[in-house]
Short mmCIF file of the C-alpha atoms (twelve columns), coordinates in Angstrom:
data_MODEL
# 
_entry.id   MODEL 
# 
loop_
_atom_site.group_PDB 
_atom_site.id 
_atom_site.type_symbol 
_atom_site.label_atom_id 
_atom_site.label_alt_id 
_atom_site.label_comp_id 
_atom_site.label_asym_id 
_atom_site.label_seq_id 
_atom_site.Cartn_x 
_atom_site.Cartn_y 
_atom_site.Cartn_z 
_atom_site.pdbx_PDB_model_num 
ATOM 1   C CA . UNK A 1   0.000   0.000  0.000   1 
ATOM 2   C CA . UNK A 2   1.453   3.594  -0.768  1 
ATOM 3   C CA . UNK A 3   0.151   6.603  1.366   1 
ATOM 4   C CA . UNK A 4   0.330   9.741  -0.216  1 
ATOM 5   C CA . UNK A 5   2.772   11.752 2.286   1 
ATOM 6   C CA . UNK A 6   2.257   15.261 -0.049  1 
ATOM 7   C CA . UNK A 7   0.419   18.489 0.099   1 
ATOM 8   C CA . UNK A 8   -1.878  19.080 -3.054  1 
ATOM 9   C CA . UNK A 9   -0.713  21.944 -5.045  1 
ATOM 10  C CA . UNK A 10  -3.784  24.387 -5.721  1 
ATOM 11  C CA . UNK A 11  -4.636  27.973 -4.244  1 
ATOM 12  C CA . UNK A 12  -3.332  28.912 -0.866  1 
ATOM 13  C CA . UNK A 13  -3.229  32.243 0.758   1 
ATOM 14  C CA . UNK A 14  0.540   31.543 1.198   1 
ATOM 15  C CA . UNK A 15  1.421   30.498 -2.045  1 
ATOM 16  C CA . UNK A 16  0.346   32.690 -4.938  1 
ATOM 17  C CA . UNK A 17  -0.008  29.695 -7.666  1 
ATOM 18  C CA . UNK A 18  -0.299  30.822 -11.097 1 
ATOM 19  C CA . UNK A 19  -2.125  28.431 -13.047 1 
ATOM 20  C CA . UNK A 20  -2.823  28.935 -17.150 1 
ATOM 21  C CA . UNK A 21  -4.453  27.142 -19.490 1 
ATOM 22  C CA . UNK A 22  -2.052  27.591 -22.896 1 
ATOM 23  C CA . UNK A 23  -4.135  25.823 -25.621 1 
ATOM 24  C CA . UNK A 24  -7.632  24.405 -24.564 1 
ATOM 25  C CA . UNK A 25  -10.410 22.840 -25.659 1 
ATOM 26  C CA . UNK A 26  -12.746 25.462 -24.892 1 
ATOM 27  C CA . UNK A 27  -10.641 28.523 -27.516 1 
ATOM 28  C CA . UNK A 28  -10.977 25.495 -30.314 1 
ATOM 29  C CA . UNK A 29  -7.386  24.028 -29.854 1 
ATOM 30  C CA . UNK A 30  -6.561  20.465 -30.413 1 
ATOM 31  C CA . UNK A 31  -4.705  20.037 -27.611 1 
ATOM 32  C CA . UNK A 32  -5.375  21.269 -23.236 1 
ATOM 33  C CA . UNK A 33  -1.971  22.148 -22.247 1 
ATOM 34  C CA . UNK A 34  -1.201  23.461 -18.792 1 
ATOM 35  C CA . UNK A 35  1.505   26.256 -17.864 1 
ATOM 36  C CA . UNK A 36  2.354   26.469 -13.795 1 
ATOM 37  C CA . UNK A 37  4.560   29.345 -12.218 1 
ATOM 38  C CA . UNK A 38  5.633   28.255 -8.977  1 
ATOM 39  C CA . UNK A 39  8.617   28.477 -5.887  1 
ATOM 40  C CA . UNK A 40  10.931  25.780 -5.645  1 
ATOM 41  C CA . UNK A 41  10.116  25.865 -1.576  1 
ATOM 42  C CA . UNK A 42  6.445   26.294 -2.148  1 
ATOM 43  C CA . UNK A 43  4.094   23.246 -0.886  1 
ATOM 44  C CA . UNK A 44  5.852   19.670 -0.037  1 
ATOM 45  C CA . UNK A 45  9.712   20.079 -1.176  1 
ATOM 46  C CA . UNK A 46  12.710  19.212 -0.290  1 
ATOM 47  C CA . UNK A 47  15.864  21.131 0.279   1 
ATOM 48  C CA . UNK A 48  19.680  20.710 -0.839  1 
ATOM 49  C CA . UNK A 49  22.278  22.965 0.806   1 
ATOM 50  C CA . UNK A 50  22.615  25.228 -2.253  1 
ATOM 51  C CA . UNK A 51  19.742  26.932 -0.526  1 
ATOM 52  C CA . UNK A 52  21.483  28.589 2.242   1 
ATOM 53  C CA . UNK A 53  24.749  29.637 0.575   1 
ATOM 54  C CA . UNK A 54  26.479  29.513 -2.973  1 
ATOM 55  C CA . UNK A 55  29.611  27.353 -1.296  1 
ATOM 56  C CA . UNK A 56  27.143  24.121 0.131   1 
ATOM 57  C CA . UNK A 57  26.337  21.457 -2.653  1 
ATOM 58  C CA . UNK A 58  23.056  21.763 -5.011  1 
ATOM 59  C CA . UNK A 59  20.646  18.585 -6.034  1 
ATOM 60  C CA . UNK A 60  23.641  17.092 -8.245  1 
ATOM 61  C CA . UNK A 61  25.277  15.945 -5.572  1 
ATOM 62  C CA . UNK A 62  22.737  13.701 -3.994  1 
ATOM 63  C CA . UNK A 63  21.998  10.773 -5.651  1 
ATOM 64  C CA . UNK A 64  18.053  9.708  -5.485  1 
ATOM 65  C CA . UNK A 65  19.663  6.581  -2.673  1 
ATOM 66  C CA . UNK A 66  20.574  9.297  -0.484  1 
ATOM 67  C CA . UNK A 67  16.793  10.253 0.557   1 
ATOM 68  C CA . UNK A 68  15.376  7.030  -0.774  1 
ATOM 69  C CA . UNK A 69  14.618  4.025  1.779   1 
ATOM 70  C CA . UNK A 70  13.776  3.044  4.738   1 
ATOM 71  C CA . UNK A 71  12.264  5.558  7.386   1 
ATOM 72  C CA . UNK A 72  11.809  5.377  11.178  1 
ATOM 73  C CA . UNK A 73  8.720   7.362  12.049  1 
ATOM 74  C CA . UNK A 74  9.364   9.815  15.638  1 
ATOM 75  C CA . UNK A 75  6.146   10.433 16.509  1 
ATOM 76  C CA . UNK A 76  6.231   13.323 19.206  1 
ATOM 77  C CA . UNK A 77  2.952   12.495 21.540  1 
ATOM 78  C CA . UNK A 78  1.915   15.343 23.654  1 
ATOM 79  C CA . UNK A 79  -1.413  16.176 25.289  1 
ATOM 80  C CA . UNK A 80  -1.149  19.598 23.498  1 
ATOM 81  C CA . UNK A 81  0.641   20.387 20.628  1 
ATOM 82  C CA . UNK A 82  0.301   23.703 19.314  1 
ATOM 83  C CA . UNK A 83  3.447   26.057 19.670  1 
ATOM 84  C CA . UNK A 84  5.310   23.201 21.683  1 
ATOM 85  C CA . UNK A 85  8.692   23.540 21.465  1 
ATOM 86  C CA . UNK A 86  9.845   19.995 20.800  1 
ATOM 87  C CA . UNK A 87  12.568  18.942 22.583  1 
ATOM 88  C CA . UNK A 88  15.991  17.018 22.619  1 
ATOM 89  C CA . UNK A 89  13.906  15.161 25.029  1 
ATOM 90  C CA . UNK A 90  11.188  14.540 23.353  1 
ATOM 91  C CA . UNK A 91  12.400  13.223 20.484  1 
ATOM 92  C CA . UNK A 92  14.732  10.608 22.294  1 
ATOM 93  C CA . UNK A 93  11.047  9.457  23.742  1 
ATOM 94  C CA . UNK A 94  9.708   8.950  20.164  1 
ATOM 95  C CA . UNK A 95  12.778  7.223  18.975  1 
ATOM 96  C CA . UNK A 96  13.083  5.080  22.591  1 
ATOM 97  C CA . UNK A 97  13.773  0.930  21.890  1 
ATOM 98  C CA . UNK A 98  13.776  1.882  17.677  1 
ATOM 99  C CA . UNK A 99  16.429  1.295  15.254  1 
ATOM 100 C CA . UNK A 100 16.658  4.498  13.290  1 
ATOM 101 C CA . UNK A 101 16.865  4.265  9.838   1 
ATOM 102 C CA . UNK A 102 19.061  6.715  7.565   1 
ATOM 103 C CA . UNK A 103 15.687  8.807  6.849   1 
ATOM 104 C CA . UNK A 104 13.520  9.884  10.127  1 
ATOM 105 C CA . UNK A 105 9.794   11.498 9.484   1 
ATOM 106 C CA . UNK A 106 9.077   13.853 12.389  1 
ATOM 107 C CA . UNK A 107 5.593   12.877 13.311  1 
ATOM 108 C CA . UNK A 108 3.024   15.517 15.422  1 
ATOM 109 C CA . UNK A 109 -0.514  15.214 13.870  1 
ATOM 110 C CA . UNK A 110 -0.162  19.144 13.381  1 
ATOM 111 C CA . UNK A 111 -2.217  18.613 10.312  1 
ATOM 112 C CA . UNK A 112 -4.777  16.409 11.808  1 
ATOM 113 C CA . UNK A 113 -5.888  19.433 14.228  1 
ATOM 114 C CA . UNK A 114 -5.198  22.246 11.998  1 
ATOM 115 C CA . UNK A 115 -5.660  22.649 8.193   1 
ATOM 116 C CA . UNK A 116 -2.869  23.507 6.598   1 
ATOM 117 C CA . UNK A 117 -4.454  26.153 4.336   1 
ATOM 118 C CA . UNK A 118 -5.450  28.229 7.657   1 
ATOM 119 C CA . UNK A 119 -2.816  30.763 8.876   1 
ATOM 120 C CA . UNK A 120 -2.746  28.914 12.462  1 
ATOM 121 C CA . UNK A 121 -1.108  26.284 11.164  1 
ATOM 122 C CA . UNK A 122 1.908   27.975 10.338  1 
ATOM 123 C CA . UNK A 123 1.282   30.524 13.176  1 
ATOM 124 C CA . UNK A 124 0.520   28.092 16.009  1 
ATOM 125 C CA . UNK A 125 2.645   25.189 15.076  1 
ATOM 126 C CA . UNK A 126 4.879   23.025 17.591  1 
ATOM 127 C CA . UNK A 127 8.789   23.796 16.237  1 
ATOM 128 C CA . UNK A 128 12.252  22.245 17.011  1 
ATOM 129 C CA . UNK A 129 14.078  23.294 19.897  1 
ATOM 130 C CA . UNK A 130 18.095  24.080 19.064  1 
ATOM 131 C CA . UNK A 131 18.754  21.257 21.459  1 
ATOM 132 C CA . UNK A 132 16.673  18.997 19.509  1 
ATOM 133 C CA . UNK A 133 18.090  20.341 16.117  1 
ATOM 134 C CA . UNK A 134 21.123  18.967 17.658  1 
ATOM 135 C CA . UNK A 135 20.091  15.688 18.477  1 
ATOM 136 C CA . UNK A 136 18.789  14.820 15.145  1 
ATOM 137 C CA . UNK A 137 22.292  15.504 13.774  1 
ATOM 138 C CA . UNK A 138 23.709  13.153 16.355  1 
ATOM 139 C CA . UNK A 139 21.595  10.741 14.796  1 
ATOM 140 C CA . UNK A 140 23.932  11.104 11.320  1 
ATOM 141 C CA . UNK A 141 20.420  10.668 9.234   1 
ATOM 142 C CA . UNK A 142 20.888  11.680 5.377   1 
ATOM 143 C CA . UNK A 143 17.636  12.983 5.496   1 
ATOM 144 C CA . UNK A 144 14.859  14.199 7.617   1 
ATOM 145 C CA . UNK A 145 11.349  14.863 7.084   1 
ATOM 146 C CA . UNK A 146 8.384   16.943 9.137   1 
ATOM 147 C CA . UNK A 147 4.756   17.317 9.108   1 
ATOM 148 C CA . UNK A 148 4.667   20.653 10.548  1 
ATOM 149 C CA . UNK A 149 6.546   23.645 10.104  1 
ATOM 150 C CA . UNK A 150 9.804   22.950 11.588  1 
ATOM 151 C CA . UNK A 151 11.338  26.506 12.338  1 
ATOM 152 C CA . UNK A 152 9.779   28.855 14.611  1 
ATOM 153 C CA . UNK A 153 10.810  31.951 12.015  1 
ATOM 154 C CA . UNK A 154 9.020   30.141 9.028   1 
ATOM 155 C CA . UNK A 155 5.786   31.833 11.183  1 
ATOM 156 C CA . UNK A 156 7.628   35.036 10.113  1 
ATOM 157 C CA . UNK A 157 8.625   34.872 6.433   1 
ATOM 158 C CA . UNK A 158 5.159   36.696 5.735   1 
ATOM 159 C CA . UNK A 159 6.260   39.645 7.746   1 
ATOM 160 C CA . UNK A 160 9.860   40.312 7.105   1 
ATOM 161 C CA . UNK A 161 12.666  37.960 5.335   1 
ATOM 162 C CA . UNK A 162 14.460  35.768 7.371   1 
ATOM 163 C CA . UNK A 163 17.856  34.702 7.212   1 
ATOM 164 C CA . UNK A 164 19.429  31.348 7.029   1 
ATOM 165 C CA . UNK A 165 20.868  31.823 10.769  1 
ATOM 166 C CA . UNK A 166 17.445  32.167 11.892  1 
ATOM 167 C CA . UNK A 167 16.692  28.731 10.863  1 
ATOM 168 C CA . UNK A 168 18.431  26.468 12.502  1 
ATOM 169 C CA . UNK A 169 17.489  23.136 10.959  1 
ATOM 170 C CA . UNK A 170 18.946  24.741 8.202   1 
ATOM 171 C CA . UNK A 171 21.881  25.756 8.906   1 
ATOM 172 C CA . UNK A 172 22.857  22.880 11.585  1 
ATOM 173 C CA . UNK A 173 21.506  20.200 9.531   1 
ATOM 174 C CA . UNK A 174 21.077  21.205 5.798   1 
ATOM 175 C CA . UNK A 175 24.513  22.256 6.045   1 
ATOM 176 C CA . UNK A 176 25.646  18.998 7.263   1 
ATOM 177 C CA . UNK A 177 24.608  17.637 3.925   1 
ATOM 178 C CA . UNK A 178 21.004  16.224 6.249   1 
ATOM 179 C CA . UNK A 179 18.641  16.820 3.771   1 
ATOM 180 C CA . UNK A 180 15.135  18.945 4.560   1 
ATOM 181 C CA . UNK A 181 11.959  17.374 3.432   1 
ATOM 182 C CA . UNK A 182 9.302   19.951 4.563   1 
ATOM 183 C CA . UNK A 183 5.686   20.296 4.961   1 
ATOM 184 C CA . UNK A 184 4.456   16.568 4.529   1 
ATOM 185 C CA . UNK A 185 1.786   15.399 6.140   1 
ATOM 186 C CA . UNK A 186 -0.446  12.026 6.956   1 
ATOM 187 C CA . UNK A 187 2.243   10.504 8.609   1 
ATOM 188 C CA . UNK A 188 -0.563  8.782  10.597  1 
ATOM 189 C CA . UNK A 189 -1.683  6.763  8.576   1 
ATOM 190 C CA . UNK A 190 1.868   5.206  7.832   1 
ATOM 191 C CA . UNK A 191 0.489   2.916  10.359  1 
ATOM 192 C CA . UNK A 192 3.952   1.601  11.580  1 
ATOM 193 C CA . UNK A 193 7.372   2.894  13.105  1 
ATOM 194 C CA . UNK A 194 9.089   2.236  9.831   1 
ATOM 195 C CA . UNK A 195 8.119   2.519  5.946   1 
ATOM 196 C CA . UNK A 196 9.751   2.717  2.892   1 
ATOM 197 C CA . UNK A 197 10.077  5.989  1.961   1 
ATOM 198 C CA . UNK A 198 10.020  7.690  -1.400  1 
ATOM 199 C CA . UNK A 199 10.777  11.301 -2.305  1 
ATOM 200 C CA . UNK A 200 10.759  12.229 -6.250  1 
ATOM 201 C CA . UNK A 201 11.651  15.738 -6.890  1 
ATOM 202 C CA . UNK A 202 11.643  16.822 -10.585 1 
ATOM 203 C CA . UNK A 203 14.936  15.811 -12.221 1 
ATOM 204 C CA . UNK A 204 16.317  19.772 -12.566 1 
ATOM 205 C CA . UNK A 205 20.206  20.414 -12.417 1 
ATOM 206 C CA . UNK A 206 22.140  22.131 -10.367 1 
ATOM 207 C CA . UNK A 207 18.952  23.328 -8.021  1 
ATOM 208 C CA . UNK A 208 18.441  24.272 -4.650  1 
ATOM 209 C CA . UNK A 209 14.717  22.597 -3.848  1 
ATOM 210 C CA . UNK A 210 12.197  21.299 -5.574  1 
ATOM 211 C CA . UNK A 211 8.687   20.444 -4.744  1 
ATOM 212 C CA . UNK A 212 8.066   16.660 -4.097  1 
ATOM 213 C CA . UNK A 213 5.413   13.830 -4.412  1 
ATOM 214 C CA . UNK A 214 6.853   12.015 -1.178  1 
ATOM 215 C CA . UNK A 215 5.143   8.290  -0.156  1 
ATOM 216 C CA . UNK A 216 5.261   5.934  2.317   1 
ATOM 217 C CA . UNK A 217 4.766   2.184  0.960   1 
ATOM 218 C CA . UNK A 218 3.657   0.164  3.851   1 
# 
């Protein structure tokens, strides 16, 4: 079974998608023929270190094995999880008596209590600690995956810009050659504490992100 671990791409207050129609049925052409104008961090995409600087490595040097496999799923239980700041400690409780794979999905449900086309979910979202930043790079993964917004700032990057420093996943992990996967979601209904995870961004050179159609095949 595959579970469908992306956000549809349509509309959203945060993302101004522009969608055309370039030949269509309707103005008597013989083919319908789409044009999209998009972000390459818009929606579910991953990140490559070219992001935060011209000197860290871009999508060519990552092979599709290097955020391709198996996945441990931390799933970060708390009574309430809006604007918790997760924890070195909590994560080691998710990950408690589990062999963790060379990808690890962040798990919180964010999704499940708050649509992600409302503004709380990016302004009320739980976020990673420094500390816990930390402890998923002494974890060595290749990759890592969330299903909220995993930097407090990202609340902030409709207000003012927001430098790389400011985030620390990225510049602790990215930078570290751990690859960002960000703003997944159903990690629930993965079912299990493992999967096989796959992450397909479009085959562009020499980029710094690209949106994703990430699944779990349980």
């Amino acid at each position: 079974m595959f579970v469908d671990l992306s956000l549809p791409i349509q509309s959203h207050w945060r993302y101004p998608l522009k969608r055309d129609m370039v030949s269509s049925f309707e103005k008597g052409d013989a083919w319908q023929v789409s044009e999209f104008t998009m972000k390459s961090h818009w929606f579910s995409h991953i990140d490559f270190p070219r992001h935060t600087g011209l000197e860290y490595p871009d999508s060519d040097q990552f092979p599709l094995e290097y955020y391709n496999g198996r996945a441990s799923v931390l799933h970060v239980k708390k009574q309430r999880i809006a604007m918790h700041a997760i924890t070195r400690e909590d994560l080691a409780t998710a990950a408690m008596g589990k062999h963790l794979h060379p990808i690890l999905l962040i798990r919180t449900d964010w999704g499940l209590e708050t649509s992600w086309e409302t503004k709380a979910f990016w302004d009320d979202a739980p976020y990673l600690t420094d500390d816990a930043i930390l402890w998923i790079k002494e974890q060595n993964p290749t990759a890592v995956a969330f299903d909220f917004p995993q930097d407090y700032t990202i609340r902030l990057l409709q207000q003012r810009a927001v430098a790389p420093e400011e985030q620390k996943t990225h510049t602790i992990l990215l930078r570290n050659n751990i690859l960002l996967i960000e703003y997944l979601t159903n990690f629930h209904a993965i079912g299990s504490d493992e999967c096989e995870f796959i992450c397909l961004p479009l085959n562009f050179k020499q980029i710094d992100g690209c949106p994703v159609r990430a699944v779990a095949r349980v």
